[in-house]
XYZ file of C-alpha atoms in Angstrom:
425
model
C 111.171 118.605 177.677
C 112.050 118.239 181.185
C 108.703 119.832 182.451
C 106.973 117.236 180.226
C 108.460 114.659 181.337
C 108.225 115.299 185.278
C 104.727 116.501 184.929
C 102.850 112.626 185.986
C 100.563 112.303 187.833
C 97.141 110.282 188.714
C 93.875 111.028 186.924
C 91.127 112.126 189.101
C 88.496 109.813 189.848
C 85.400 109.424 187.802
C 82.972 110.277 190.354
C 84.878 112.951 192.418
C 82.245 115.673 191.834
C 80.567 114.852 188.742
C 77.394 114.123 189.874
C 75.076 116.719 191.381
C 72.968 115.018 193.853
C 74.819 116.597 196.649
C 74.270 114.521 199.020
C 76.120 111.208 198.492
C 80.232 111.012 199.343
C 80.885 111.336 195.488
C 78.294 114.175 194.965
C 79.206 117.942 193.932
C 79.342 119.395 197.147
C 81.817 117.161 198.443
C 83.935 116.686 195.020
C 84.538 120.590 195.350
C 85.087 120.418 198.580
C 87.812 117.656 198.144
C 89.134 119.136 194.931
C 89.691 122.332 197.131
C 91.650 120.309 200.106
C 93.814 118.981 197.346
C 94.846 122.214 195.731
C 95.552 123.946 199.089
C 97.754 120.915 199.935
C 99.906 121.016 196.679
C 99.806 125.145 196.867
C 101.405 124.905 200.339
C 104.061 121.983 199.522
C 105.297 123.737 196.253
C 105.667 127.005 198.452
C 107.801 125.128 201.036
C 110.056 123.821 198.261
C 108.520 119.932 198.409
C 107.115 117.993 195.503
C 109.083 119.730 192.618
C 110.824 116.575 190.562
C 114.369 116.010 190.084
C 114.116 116.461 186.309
C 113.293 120.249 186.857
C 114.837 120.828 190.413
C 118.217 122.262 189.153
C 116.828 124.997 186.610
C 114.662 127.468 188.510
C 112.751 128.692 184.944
C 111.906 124.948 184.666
C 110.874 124.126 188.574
C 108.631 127.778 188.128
C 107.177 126.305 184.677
C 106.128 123.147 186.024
C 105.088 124.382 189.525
C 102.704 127.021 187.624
C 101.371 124.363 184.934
C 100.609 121.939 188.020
C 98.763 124.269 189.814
C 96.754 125.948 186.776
C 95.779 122.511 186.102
C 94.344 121.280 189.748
C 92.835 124.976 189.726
C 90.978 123.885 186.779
C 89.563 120.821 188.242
C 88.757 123.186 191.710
C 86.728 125.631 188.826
C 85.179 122.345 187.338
C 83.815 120.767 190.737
C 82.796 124.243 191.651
C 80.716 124.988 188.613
C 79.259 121.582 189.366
C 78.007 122.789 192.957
C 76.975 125.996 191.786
C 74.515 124.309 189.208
C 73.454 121.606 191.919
C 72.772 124.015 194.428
C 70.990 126.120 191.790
C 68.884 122.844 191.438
C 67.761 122.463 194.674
C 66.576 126.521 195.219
C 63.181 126.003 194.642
C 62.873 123.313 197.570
C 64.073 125.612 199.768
C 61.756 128.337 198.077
C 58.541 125.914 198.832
C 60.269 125.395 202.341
C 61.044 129.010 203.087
C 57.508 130.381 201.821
C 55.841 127.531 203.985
C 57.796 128.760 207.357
C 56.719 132.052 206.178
C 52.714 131.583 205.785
C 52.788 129.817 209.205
C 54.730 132.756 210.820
C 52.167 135.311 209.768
C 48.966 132.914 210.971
C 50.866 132.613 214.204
C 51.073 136.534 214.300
C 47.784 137.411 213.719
C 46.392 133.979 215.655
C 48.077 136.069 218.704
C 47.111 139.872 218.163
C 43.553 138.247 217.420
C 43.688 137.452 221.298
C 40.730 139.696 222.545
C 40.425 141.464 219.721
C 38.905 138.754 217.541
C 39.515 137.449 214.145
C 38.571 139.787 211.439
C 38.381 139.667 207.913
C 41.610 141.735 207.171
C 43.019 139.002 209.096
C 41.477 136.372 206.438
C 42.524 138.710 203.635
C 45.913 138.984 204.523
C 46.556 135.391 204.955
C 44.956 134.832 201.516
C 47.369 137.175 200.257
C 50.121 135.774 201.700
C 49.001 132.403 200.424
C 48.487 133.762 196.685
C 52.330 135.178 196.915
C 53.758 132.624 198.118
C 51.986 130.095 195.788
C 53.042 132.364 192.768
C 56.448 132.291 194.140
C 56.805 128.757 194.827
C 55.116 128.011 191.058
C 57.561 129.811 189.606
C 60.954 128.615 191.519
C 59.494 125.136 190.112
C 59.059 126.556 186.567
C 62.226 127.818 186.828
C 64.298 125.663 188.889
C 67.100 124.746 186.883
C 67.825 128.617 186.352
C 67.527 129.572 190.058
C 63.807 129.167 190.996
C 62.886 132.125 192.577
C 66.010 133.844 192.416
C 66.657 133.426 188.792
C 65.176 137.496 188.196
C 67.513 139.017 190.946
C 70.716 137.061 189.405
C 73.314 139.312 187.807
C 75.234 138.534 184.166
C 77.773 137.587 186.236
C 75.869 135.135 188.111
C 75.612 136.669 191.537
C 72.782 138.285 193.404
C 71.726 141.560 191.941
C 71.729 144.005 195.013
C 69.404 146.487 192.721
C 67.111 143.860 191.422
C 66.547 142.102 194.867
C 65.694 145.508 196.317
C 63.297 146.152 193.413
C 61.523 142.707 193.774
C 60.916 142.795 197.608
C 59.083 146.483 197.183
C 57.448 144.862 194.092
C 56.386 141.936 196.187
C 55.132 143.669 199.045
C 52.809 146.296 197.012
C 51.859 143.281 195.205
C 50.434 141.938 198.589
C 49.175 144.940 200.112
C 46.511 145.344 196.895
C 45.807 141.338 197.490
C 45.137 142.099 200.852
C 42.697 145.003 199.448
C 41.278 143.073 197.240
C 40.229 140.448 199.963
C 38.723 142.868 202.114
C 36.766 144.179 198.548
C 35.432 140.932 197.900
C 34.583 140.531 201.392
C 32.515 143.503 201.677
C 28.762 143.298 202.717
C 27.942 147.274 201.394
C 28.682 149.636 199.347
C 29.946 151.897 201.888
C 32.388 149.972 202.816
C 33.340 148.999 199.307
C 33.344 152.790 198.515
C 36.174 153.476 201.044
C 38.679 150.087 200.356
C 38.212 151.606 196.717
C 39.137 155.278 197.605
C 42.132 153.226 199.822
C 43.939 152.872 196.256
C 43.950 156.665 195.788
C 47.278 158.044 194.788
C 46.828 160.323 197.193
C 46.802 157.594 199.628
C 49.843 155.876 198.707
C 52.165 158.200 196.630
C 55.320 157.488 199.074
C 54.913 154.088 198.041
C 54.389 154.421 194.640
C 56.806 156.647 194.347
C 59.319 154.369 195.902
C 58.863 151.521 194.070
C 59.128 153.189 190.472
C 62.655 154.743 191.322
C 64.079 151.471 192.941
C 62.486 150.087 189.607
C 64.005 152.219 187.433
C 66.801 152.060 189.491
C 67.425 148.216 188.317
C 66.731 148.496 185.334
C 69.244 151.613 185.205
C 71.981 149.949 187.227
C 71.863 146.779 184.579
C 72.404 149.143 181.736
C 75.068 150.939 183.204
C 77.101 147.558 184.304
C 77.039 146.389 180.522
C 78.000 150.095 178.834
C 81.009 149.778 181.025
C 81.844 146.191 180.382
C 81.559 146.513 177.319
C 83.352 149.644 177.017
C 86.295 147.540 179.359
C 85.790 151.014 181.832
C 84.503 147.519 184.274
C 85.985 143.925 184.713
C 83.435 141.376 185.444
C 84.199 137.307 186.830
C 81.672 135.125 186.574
C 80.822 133.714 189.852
C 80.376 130.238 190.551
C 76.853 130.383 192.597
C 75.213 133.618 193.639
C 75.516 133.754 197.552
C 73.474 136.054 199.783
C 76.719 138.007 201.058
C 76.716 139.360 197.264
C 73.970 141.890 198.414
C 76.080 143.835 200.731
C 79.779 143.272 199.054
C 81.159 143.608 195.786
C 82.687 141.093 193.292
C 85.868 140.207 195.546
C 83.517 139.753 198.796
C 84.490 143.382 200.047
C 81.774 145.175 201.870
C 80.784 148.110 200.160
C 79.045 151.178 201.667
C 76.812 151.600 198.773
C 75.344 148.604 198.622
C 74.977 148.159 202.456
C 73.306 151.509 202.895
C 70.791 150.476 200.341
C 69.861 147.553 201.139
C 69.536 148.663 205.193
C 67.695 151.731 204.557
C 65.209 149.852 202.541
C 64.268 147.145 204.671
C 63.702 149.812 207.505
C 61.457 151.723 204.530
C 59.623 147.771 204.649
C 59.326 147.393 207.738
C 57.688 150.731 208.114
C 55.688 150.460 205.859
C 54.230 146.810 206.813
C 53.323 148.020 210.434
C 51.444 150.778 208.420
C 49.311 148.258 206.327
C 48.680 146.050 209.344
C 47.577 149.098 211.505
C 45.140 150.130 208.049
C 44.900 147.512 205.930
C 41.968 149.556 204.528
C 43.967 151.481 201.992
C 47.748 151.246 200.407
C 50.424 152.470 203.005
C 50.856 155.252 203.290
C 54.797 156.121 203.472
C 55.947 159.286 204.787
C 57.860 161.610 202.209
C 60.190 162.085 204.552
C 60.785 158.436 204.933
C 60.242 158.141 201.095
C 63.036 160.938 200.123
C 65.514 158.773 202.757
C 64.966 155.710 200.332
C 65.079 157.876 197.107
C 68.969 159.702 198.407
C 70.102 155.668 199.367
C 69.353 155.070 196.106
C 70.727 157.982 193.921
C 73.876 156.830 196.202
C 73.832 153.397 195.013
C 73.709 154.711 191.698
C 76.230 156.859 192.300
C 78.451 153.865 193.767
C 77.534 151.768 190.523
C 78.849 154.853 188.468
C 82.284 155.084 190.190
C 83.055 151.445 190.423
C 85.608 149.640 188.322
C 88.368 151.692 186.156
C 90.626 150.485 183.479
C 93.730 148.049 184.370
C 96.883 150.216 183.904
C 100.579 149.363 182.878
C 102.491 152.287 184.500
C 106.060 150.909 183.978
C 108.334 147.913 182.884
C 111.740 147.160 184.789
C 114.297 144.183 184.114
C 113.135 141.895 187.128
C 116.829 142.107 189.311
C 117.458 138.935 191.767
C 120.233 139.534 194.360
C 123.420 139.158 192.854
C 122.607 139.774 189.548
C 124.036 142.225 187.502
C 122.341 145.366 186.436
C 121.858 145.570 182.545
C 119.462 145.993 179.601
C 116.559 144.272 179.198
C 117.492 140.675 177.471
C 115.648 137.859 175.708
C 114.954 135.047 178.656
C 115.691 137.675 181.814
C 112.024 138.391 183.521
C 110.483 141.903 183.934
C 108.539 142.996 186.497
C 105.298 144.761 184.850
C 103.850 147.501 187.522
C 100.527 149.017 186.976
C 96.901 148.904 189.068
C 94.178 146.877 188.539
C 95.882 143.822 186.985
C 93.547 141.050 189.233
C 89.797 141.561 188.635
C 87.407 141.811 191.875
C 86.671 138.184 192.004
C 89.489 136.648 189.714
C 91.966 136.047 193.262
C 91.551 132.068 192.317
C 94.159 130.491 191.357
C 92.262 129.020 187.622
C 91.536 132.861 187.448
C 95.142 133.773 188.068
C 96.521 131.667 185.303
C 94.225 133.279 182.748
C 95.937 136.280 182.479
C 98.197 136.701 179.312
C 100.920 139.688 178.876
C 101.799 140.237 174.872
C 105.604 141.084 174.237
C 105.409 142.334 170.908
C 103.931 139.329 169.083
C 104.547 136.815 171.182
C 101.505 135.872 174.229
C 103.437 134.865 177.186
C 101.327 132.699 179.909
C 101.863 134.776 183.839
C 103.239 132.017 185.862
C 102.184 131.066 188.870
C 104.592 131.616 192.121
C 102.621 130.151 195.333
C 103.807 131.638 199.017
C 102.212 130.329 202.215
C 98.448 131.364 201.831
C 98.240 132.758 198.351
C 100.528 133.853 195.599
C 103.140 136.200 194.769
C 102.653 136.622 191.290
C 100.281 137.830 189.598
C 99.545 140.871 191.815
C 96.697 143.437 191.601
C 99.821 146.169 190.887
C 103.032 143.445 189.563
C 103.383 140.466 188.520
C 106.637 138.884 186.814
C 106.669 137.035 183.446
C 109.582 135.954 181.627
C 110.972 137.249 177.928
C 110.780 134.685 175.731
C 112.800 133.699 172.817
C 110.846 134.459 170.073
C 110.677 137.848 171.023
C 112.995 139.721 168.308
C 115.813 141.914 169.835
C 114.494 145.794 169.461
C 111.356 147.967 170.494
C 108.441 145.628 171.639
C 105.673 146.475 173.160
C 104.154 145.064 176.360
C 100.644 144.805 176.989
C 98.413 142.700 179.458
C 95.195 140.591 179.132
C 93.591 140.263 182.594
C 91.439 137.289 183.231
C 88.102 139.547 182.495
C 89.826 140.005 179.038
C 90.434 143.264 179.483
C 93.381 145.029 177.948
C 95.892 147.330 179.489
C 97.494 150.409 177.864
C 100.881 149.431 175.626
C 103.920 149.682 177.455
C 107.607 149.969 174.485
C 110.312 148.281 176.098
C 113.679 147.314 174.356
C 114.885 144.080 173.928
C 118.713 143.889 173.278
C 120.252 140.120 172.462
């Protein structure tokens, strides 16, 4: 009653966030960036003691309650402006697509408008910038087909809406081989005789380009692999997964808490080196496919057994490993009692990616039949509970006196192992 009746407060306004231009003082960018502000601010006052009401101030069950509802509810309004940035900015990715494509295209005529210095203009020249024009007019089409789903980037996003570090690999080796025959068949169609015609033919030999081929069916397969292997272990809850609120490109080289992870880095370095090797090759002989090196080619095929590897021994089951009677100093030592607070201590309680605070107050522990909410306890910078290995929750009333067992719900919705306590009156 007393939590209810301290808990006042002002609505938030109607426009703080909810549209998505972006770009006005009430737009999504700057509602989430406000909405974020304001939660830090009442995180850090509640964890120096300041705001709690005097209708809850002299039970500390009742200043914990309303402290955790408060904040679970302006972390909801921080998810809510976020998810309206993350769809705004997933609005405006084709725009940068078209502008992005357009910086590219000039790049390249600058490139070969210098090497043509005293060399001349030839028509591989012409044929590659054709190509490049065809792929990045495909490109650009298709972020505007697709541009309230990502644009461009709506094949390499994840389930979990963040970049796909498999798929992006995949698409840049599908994009390039895409332009190298583009830039074949320019020269082809610019061919005055049949001698010439003969060899940009015999240029699409597997002999030619096996490497290459080779390359881009494994990091291919790889993608398609990796996706499969991500949902079996979801599914199987072997695998928590957050959704994200925008992909971001850090989510190439670090995993679902923004970690850097070797796997991922080593793949996606090693194959932009394999890239860039192998576009110096077609620009040298942009007569035939390139022709990668299997020693450069078996380098690209061990990075990515590794990141397959990596995907394999990600993740692993949240644990309960034991449940003590949570002991404040003073208190006297005894059995476990209905409204006393244990202390549940285990691993993997906080998904990669669930360390926000409307994350946080997802997670649910079951006493028996009872679902008891984890409260929130901020510090300076963060919170104290829930943990990745404890967090505290208290015993509630309904619990019956006897053997009960304990068992959490992490915000993925992924179970723990059950945990028998007993509950004594």
């Amino acid at each position: 009653m007393a939590v209810q009746e301290a808990r006042q407060g002002p609505e938030p306004g109607a426009h703080d966030g909810g549209c998505a231009c972006g770009d006005c003082p009430h737009g999504a960018r700057e509602g989430h960036r406000r909405a974020v502000a304001a939660f830090l601010v009442k995180r850090d006052e509640f964890a120096a003691g300041q705001g709690l009401p005097a209708a809850v101030a002299h039970s500390a069950s009742a200043s914990r309650q309303w402290v955790s509802e408060e904040l679970t509810q302006s972390a909801e309004r921080v998810a809510e402006r976020g998810r309206a940035e993350g769809e705004s900015w997933l609005s405006r990715v084709w725009q940068r697509t078209a502008c992005t494509v357009g910086a590219a295209v000039v790049a390249l005529l600058l490139v070969q408008s210098l090497t043509a210095i005293g060399a001349g203009w030839t028509a591989a020249r012409t044929a590659g910038l054709l190509a490049a024009l065809l792929v990045g007019g495909a490109l650009t089409a298709a972020s505007w087909l697709h541009r309230a789903r990502g644009g461009a980037l709506a094949p390499v996003i994840g389930e979990d809406n963040r970049l796909s570090t498999s798929r992006v690999v995949a698409a840049a080796w599908v994009l390039f081989v895409a332009y190298a025959v583009l830039v074949l068949v320019g020269r082809l169609a610019a061919a005055s005789g049949p001698a010439e015609r003969d060899a940009l033919i015999s240029g699409l030999d597997l002999a030619r380009g096996a490497g290459a081929v080779t390359v881009l069916a494994v990091v291919c397969a790889i993608a398609v692999l990796v996706r499969r292997v991500v949902g079996l272990r979801v599914l199987g809850q072997r695998l928590q997964k957050v959704r994200a609120h925008r992909p971001r490109a850090a989510d190439l080289l670090t995993d679902d808490a923004g970690r850097g992870t070797f796997a991922d880095i080593q793949y996606v370095v090693i194959s932009v080196v394999a890239l860039a090797f192998a576009a110096v090759r077609l620009a040298r002989r942009p007569d035939q496919l390139p022709d990668l090196p299997w020693g450069l080619a078996v380098v690209v095929l061990v990075s990515a057994a590794t990141y397959l590897a990596g995907k394999y021994a990600e993740g692993g089951r949240p644990v309960i490993l034991s449940v003590v009677r949570s002991r404040e100093a003073g208190d006297l030592d005894g059995p476990i009692r209905t409204g006393d607070d244990i202390e549940i201590r285990g691993a993997g309680f906080v998904p990669p990616g669930a360390q926000s605070a409307d994350r946080l107050s997802r997670m649910v522990v079951r006493i028996g039949a009872v679902h008891v909410h984890v409260p929130l306890v901020p510090v300076a910078g963060g919170f104290s509970n829930p943990t990745d290995a404890v967090l505290t929750v208290p015993v509630p009333a309904e619990v019956e006196p006897g053997r009960a067992e304990v068992q959490v719900i992490t915000a993925a919705g992924v179970e723990t192992n059950r945990y028998a306590i007993d509950v004594t009156d």
